[in-house]
CSV table of N, CA and C in Angstrom, one decimal:
chain,number,residue,atom,x,y,z
A,1,MET,N,-7.5,27.9,-10.4
A,1,MET,CA,-5.8,26.1,-11.1
A,1,MET,C,-6.2,26.0,-9.6
A,2,LYS,N,-6.6,24.4,-9.6
A,2,LYS,CA,-6.0,23.8,-8.1
A,2,LYS,C,-4.3,22.8,-8.4
A,3,HIS,N,-3.5,23.2,-7.0
A,3,HIS,CA,-2.7,22.3,-7.6
A,3,HIS,C,-2.6,21.2,-6.5
A,4,LEU,N,-2.7,20.3,-7.5
A,4,LEU,CA,-2.4,18.8,-6.9
A,4,LEU,C,-1.5,18.1,-6.6
A,5,SER,N,-0.9,17.7,-5.0
A,5,SER,CA,-0.1,17.5,-5.0
A,5,SER,C,0.7,15.6,-5.0
A,6,THR,N,1.6,15.3,-5.2
A,6,THR,CA,2.1,14.5,-6.0
A,6,THR,C,3.0,13.7,-4.3
A,7,LYS,N,2.7,13.9,-3.7
A,7,LYS,CA,3.2,13.7,-2.6
A,7,LYS,C,3.1,12.4,-1.9
A,8,THR,N,2.7,11.1,-1.8
A,8,THR,CA,2.4,10.2,-0.7
A,8,THR,C,2.9,9.8,-0.3
A,9,LYS,N,2.3,9.1,0.8
A,9,LYS,CA,2.1,8.7,2.1
A,9,LYS,C,2.8,7.7,2.2
A,10,LYS,N,4.3,6.5,3.0
A,10,LYS,CA,5.0,6.5,3.2
A,10,LYS,C,3.8,5.1,3.4
A,11,VAL,N,4.0,3.8,3.4
A,11,VAL,CA,3.0,3.2,3.2
A,11,VAL,C,4.5,1.9,3.9
A,12,ASP,N,4.3,1.4,5.8
A,12,ASP,CA,4.4,0.3,6.0
A,12,ASP,C,4.2,-0.9,5.8
A,13,VAL,N,5.5,-1.8,5.0
A,13,VAL,CA,4.5,-3.0,4.7
A,13,VAL,C,4.8,-4.0,5.7
A,14,GLU,N,6.4,-3.9,7.3
A,14,GLU,CA,6.1,-4.2,8.2
A,14,GLU,C,7.1,-3.8,9.5
A,15,SER,N,6.2,-4.0,10.2
A,15,SER,CA,7.5,-3.1,11.6
A,15,SER,C,7.9,-3.5,12.9
A,16,ARG,N,8.7,-3.4,13.5
A,16,ARG,CA,9.4,-3.6,14.9
A,16,ARG,C,10.0,-2.5,15.2
A,17,GLN,N,10.0,-3.3,16.6
A,17,GLN,CA,10.8,-2.3,17.2
A,17,GLN,C,11.3,-3.5,18.7
A,18,ILE,N,12.2,-2.0,19.3
A,18,ILE,CA,12.5,-2.4,19.8
A,18,ILE,C,13.4,-1.4,21.0
A,19,ARG,N,13.3,-1.6,22.8
A,19,ARG,CA,12.8,-0.6,23.9
A,19,ARG,C,13.9,-0.9,24.2
A,20,ALA,N,15.5,0.0,24.7
A,20,ALA,CA,16.5,0.0,25.2
A,20,ALA,C,16.9,1.1,26.0
A,21,GLY,N,15.8,1.2,26.5
A,21,GLY,CA,16.6,2.0,27.7
A,21,GLY,C,15.6,3.6,27.4
A,22,ALA,N,16.6,4.7,27.8
A,22,ALA,CA,15.9,6.1,26.5
A,22,ALA,C,16.0,6.2,25.0
A,23,ARG,N,16.2,4.5,23.8
A,23,ARG,CA,16.1,4.1,23.4
A,23,ARG,C,15.4,3.3,22.6
A,24,THR,N,14.9,3.7,22.1
A,24,THR,CA,13.8,2.7,20.7
A,24,THR,C,14.7,2.8,19.5
A,25,TYR,N,14.7,1.8,18.6
A,25,TYR,CA,15.1,1.3,17.2
A,25,TYR,C,13.7,0.9,17.4
A,26,PHE,N,14.0,1.8,15.5
A,26,PHE,CA,12.0,1.2,15.3
A,26,PHE,C,13.3,0.7,13.2
A,27,PHE,N,12.5,-0.8,13.1
A,27,PHE,CA,13.0,-1.4,12.3
A,27,PHE,C,11.7,-1.7,10.7
A,28,ASP,N,11.3,-0.7,10.1
A,28,ASP,CA,10.3,-0.7,9.6
A,28,ASP,C,10.7,-0.9,7.4
A,29,VAL,N,9.8,-2.4,7.2
A,29,VAL,CA,9.8,-2.4,6.0
A,29,VAL,C,8.9,-1.3,5.0
A,30,ALA,N,9.6,-0.5,3.8
A,30,ALA,CA,8.4,0.1,3.2
A,30,ALA,C,8.1,0.3,2.3
A,31,LEU,N,7.9,0.6,1.0
A,31,LEU,CA,7.5,1.0,-0.3
A,31,LEU,C,7.7,2.4,-0.1
A,32,THR,N,9.0,2.5,-1.3
A,32,THR,CA,9.3,3.5,-2.2
A,32,THR,C,7.8,4.3,-3.3
A,33,SER,N,8.0,5.6,-3.4
A,33,SER,CA,6.6,6.0,-4.8
A,33,SER,C,6.6,4.8,-5.1
A,34,ASP,N,7.4,4.2,-6.2
A,34,ASP,CA,6.7,3.6,-7.1
A,34,ASP,C,7.2,1.8,-6.8
A,35,GLY,N,6.7,1.7,-5.4
A,35,GLY,CA,6.3,0.4,-5.2
A,35,GLY,C,7.1,-0.6,-4.7
A,36,LYS,N,8.7,-0.1,-4.5
A,36,LYS,CA,10.2,-0.7,-4.1
A,36,LYS,C,10.0,-1.1,-2.6
A,37,ARG,N,10.8,-1.7,-2.8
A,37,ARG,CA,11.2,-2.7,-1.0
A,37,ARG,C,11.6,-1.9,-0.6
A,38,TYR,N,12.2,-0.9,0.7
A,38,TYR,CA,13.6,-1.2,1.3
A,38,TYR,C,13.1,-1.2,3.0
A,39,LEU,N,14.5,-1.2,4.1
A,39,LEU,CA,14.5,-1.7,4.7
A,39,LEU,C,14.8,-0.1,5.3
A,40,LYS,N,14.0,0.8,6.5
A,40,LYS,CA,14.3,2.0,7.4
A,40,LYS,C,14.3,1.9,8.7
A,41,ILE,N,15.9,1.2,9.3
A,41,ILE,CA,16.6,1.5,10.7
A,41,ILE,C,16.4,3.4,11.4
A,42,THR,N,15.7,3.8,12.6
A,42,THR,CA,15.1,4.5,13.1
A,42,THR,C,16.0,4.0,14.8
A,43,GLU,N,17.4,5.8,14.7
A,43,GLU,CA,17.3,5.5,16.0
A,43,GLU,C,16.3,6.6,16.7
A,44,SER,N,15.5,6.2,17.8
A,44,SER,CA,15.2,7.7,18.5
A,44,SER,C,15.3,7.8,19.8
A,45,ARG,N,15.7,8.4,19.9
A,45,ARG,CA,16.5,9.2,22.1
A,45,ARG,C,15.6,10.6,22.1
A,46,PHE,N,16.1,10.5,23.4
A,46,PHE,CA,15.1,11.4,24.9
A,46,PHE,C,17.3,12.5,24.1
A,47,LYS,N,16.8,13.6,24.0
A,47,LYS,CA,18.4,14.9,24.0
A,47,LYS,C,17.1,15.9,24.8
A,48,GLY,N,18.0,16.3,26.2
A,48,GLY,CA,18.0,17.2,26.7
A,48,GLY,C,17.1,17.4,27.7
A,49,GLU,N,16.0,18.8,28.4
A,49,GLU,CA,15.4,18.5,28.6
A,49,GLU,C,14.1,18.7,27.5
A,50,ASN,N,12.7,18.4,28.8
A,50,ASN,CA,11.1,18.8,27.8
A,50,ASN,C,11.0,17.2,26.6
A,51,ASP,N,12.0,16.4,26.9
A,51,ASP,CA,11.5,15.6,26.6
A,51,ASP,C,11.3,15.4,24.6
A,52,GLN,N,12.7,16.4,24.5
A,52,GLN,CA,12.7,16.3,22.7
A,52,GLN,C,13.1,14.4,22.8
A,53,ARG,N,12.7,14.8,21.3
A,53,ARG,CA,13.2,12.7,21.4
A,53,ARG,C,14.0,13.4,19.9
A,54,GLU,N,16.0,12.8,19.8
A,54,GLU,CA,15.8,13.1,18.2
A,54,GLU,C,16.1,11.9,17.4
A,55,ARG,N,15.6,12.0,16.1
A,55,ARG,CA,15.8,10.8,15.8
A,55,ARG,C,16.9,10.2,14.2
A,56,THR,N,16.9,9.4,14.4
A,56,THR,CA,17.7,8.7,13.0
A,56,THR,C,17.9,8.0,12.4
A,57,SER,N,18.5,7.8,11.3
A,57,SER,CA,17.3,7.3,9.9
A,57,SER,C,18.5,6.9,9.2
A,58,ILE,N,18.6,5.0,8.6
A,58,ILE,CA,19.9,5.3,7.7
A,58,ILE,C,18.2,4.2,7.1
A,59,LEU,N,18.9,4.2,5.3
A,59,LEU,CA,18.1,3.5,5.4
A,59,LEU,C,19.1,2.7,3.8
A,60,VAL,N,18.5,0.8,4.1
A,60,VAL,CA,18.9,-0.1,3.2
A,60,VAL,C,18.1,-0.7,2.0
A,61,PHE,N,18.6,-0.5,0.8
A,61,PHE,CA,17.9,-1.1,-0.4
A,61,PHE,C,18.4,-2.9,-0.6
A,62,PRO,N,17.1,-3.7,-1.2
A,62,PRO,CA,17.6,-4.8,-1.4
A,62,PRO,C,19.1,-4.7,-1.5
A,63,GLU,N,19.7,-4.0,-2.9
A,63,GLU,CA,20.5,-4.7,-4.0
A,63,GLU,C,21.9,-4.4,-2.5
A,64,GLN,N,21.7,-3.6,-1.6
A,64,GLN,CA,22.8,-3.5,-0.3
A,64,GLN,C,22.3,-4.1,1.0
A,65,ALA,N,21.6,-4.6,0.3
A,65,ALA,CA,20.9,-5.7,1.8
A,65,ALA,C,21.9,-7.5,2.4
A,66,GLU,N,22.5,-8.3,1.3
A,66,GLU,CA,23.0,-9.1,1.6
A,66,GLU,C,24.0,-8.2,2.6
A,67,GLU,N,24.8,-7.7,1.7
A,67,GLU,CA,26.4,-7.0,1.8
A,67,GLU,C,25.8,-6.3,3.2
A,68,PHE,N,25.2,-5.5,3.9
A,68,PHE,CA,24.6,-4.7,4.9
A,68,PHE,C,24.4,-6.5,5.9
A,69,LEU,N,23.8,-7.6,5.9
A,69,LEU,CA,23.2,-8.8,6.8
A,69,LEU,C,24.7,-9.5,7.4
A,70,GLU,N,25.3,-9.1,6.2
A,70,GLU,CA,26.5,-9.9,6.3
A,70,GLU,C,27.9,-8.9,6.6
A,71,VAL,N,27.8,-7.9,7.0
A,71,VAL,CA,28.8,-7.1,7.6
A,71,VAL,C,27.9,-7.0,8.9
A,72,LEU,N,26.8,-6.7,9.3
A,72,LEU,CA,26.4,-6.3,10.3
A,72,LEU,C,25.7,-8.0,11.3
A,73,THR,N,26.8,-9.1,10.6
A,73,THR,CA,26.4,-10.7,11.3
A,73,THR,C,27.6,-10.0,11.8
A,74,ASP,N,29.5,-10.2,11.2
A,74,ASP,CA,30.6,-10.7,11.4
A,74,ASP,C,30.3,-9.7,12.4
A,75,LEU,N,29.7,-8.1,12.9
A,75,LEU,CA,30.5,-7.1,13.9
A,75,LEU,C,29.6,-7.7,14.9
A,76,LEU,N,28.8,-8.4,14.8
A,76,LEU,CA,27.9,-9.0,16.4
A,76,LEU,C,28.4,-10.1,16.3
A,77,LYS,N,29.3,-11.0,15.4
A,77,LYS,CA,30.2,-11.5,17.1
A,77,LYS,C,31.5,-11.1,16.9
A,78,ALA,N,32.0,-9.9,16.7
A,78,ALA,CA,31.9,-8.8,18.0
A,78,ALA,C,32.1,-9.1,19.0
A,79,LEU,N,30.7,-8.5,19.0
A,79,LEU,CA,30.4,-8.5,20.6
A,79,LEU,C,30.8,-9.2,21.4
A,80,LYS,N,30.7,-10.6,21.3
A,80,LYS,CA,30.3,-11.8,22.3
A,80,LYS,C,32.0,-12.0,22.8
């Protein structure tokens, strides 16, 4: 009997990136396995020798998107 994998590949709906020196930031709107959209923000940076990269991601789901944007907007004002 063959085992059929139910794992599906992540589908990006929209993607953008920002390069900042040794770091790159990726902003991806993707779909969950049941078709719901979410925002994935990933920081990729060089770590150590041999061009090793370390990646860290956060996920923002639609239920928290407005609050996330409000907090981010307020904190960006503090940078000025």
